[in-house]
Amino acid sequence: MAIKAPLMLLGIVFLVSSVCVSSRPDHDQDQENPFLFKSNRAQTLFENENGHIRLLQRFDKRSKIFENLQNYRLLEYKSKPHTIFLPQQNDADFILAVLSGKAILTVLNPNDRNSFNLERGDTIKLPAGTIAYLANRDDNEDLRVLDLAIPVNRPGHFETFLLSGSENQQSILSGFSKNILEAAFNADYEEIERVLIEEQNKEPQHRRGLKDRRRQQSQEANIIVKLTREQIEELSKNAKSSSKKSASSEYEPFNLGNRDPIYSNKFGNFFEITPEKNPQLQDLDILVNAVEIKEGSLFLPHYNSRATLIVTTVEGKGEFELVSHENENQHEQREEDEEEKEEGQERSRQVQRYRARLSSGDVFVIPAGHPVAVSASSNLYLVGFGINAENNQRNFLAGEEDNVISQIHRPVKELAFPGSAQQVERLLKNQKQSYFANAQPQQWEEEI
């Protein structure tokens, strides 16, 4: 079944050094695998009966290997049918991708507004400071949206500014003085407060406690609130849908599922849009992708030359294997030790396999230059954001097409591998599939 989705990208670079294979066991525990962020590592910023907002822990706090991700944060917005996230703005650029459900996104400009009908796979950039609100227009399905935030003030930190207040944060208007508000709106402060902020508590002291608690509950509820069908219909008026033909719009959402997949066979599909093809992604140097892997199938081993991928498991279960040299913390200690060694002494680097099971909500990071393979134990759907994406190249290490090993000259194959060049080439031709294949080894004839 074809999907509508943003894409998933993977990153990799060859490292030149003396390498030995680690005898240590696989790192398949969450606490030992710096590349895996389980869903329980997300902080709940807000939650009520209508939905929640969650923020994943900072990547660079997990491992120094992610220092280049210091200024990237990942959020999930989830809401029930016929609800809305009320207007807000952030001091961060957002790349928004719809994981499931149907939404109406309204973006405000000084002199007008634009509304868009969004569905699974739709992606759009919200520049920093943009006031927007997001409604779940579906009658039955929850809305799930993934946001990649790139702060513009403090690296790794962003602030949300609400037009309406909440228990945790007041309206931005309440921060101004009485004189400024009266002059700005040319109205009496009490009217401004009653209409735009909140009515001051005039109750006697002994009744204020109950009133405050009720007000807090009301404020907490007003970040995500219910909508009537009539209100949904009003928001839907003049709402545009994502382009069916082009992914190059500068302002409107695009859906990768409306385009032909880059890789496709009976085992899976891969969709991607790069900054070279979409102006919304150019200044941020980000790509968006999605991969669908059928149950029992494998996304073949590959790496990317420049892009680091932040990949979210949207649906299904599976497993990834990623090859690195070692845990970054171990690497830092070894670098300190090696500074004391004599200059010119050969460095030995251990190859380490990191493996982890994946389920819905899990996030994993693939740094540039790190080979990776992903298998699906049930139909698996992944969405990824690629950082440092311009001029990235994806290189496969297995498969019939786009296999970089097959491009090596025969004399170099003789020198680089234990087998002969003829044996290497025969081995590479065993796999008749490209990009995706059966995750279980097929029967082969033993060479005589």
XYZ file of N, CA and C in Angstrom, residues 241-249 253-255 258-260:
45
model
N -5.200 22.513 0.396
C -4.574 21.210 0.624
C -3.165 21.218 0.054
N -2.360 20.245 0.464
C -0.987 20.160 -0.029
C -0.979 19.894 -1.523
N 0.084 20.346 -2.167
C 0.190 20.224 -3.612
C 0.252 18.758 -4.039
N -0.514 18.425 -5.056
C -0.505 17.065 -5.595
C 0.592 16.870 -6.636
N 1.165 17.974 -7.104
C 2.117 17.869 -8.207
C 3.522 18.296 -7.830
N 3.636 19.257 -6.942
C 4.952 19.856 -6.699
C 5.282 19.866 -5.220
N 6.566 19.698 -4.910
C 7.048 19.810 -3.539
C 7.932 21.040 -3.389
N 7.799 21.987 -4.312
C 8.713 23.121 -4.340
C 8.074 24.426 -3.881
N 6.898 24.354 -3.254
C 6.231 25.569 -2.801
C 7.025 26.223 -1.680
N 2.180 23.577 2.347
C 2.643 22.233 2.730
C 2.894 21.358 1.511
N 3.759 20.373 1.684
C 4.015 19.388 0.637
C 3.905 18.003 1.235
N 3.556 17.050 0.416
C 3.364 15.674 0.874
C 4.190 14.746 -0.005
N 2.691 12.119 -2.343
C 2.146 12.499 -3.642
C 3.169 12.354 -4.756
N 4.398 12.052 -4.394
C 5.469 11.893 -5.371
C 5.849 10.419 -5.478
N 6.504 10.082 -6.561
C 6.982 8.704 -6.706
C 8.070 8.439 -5.670
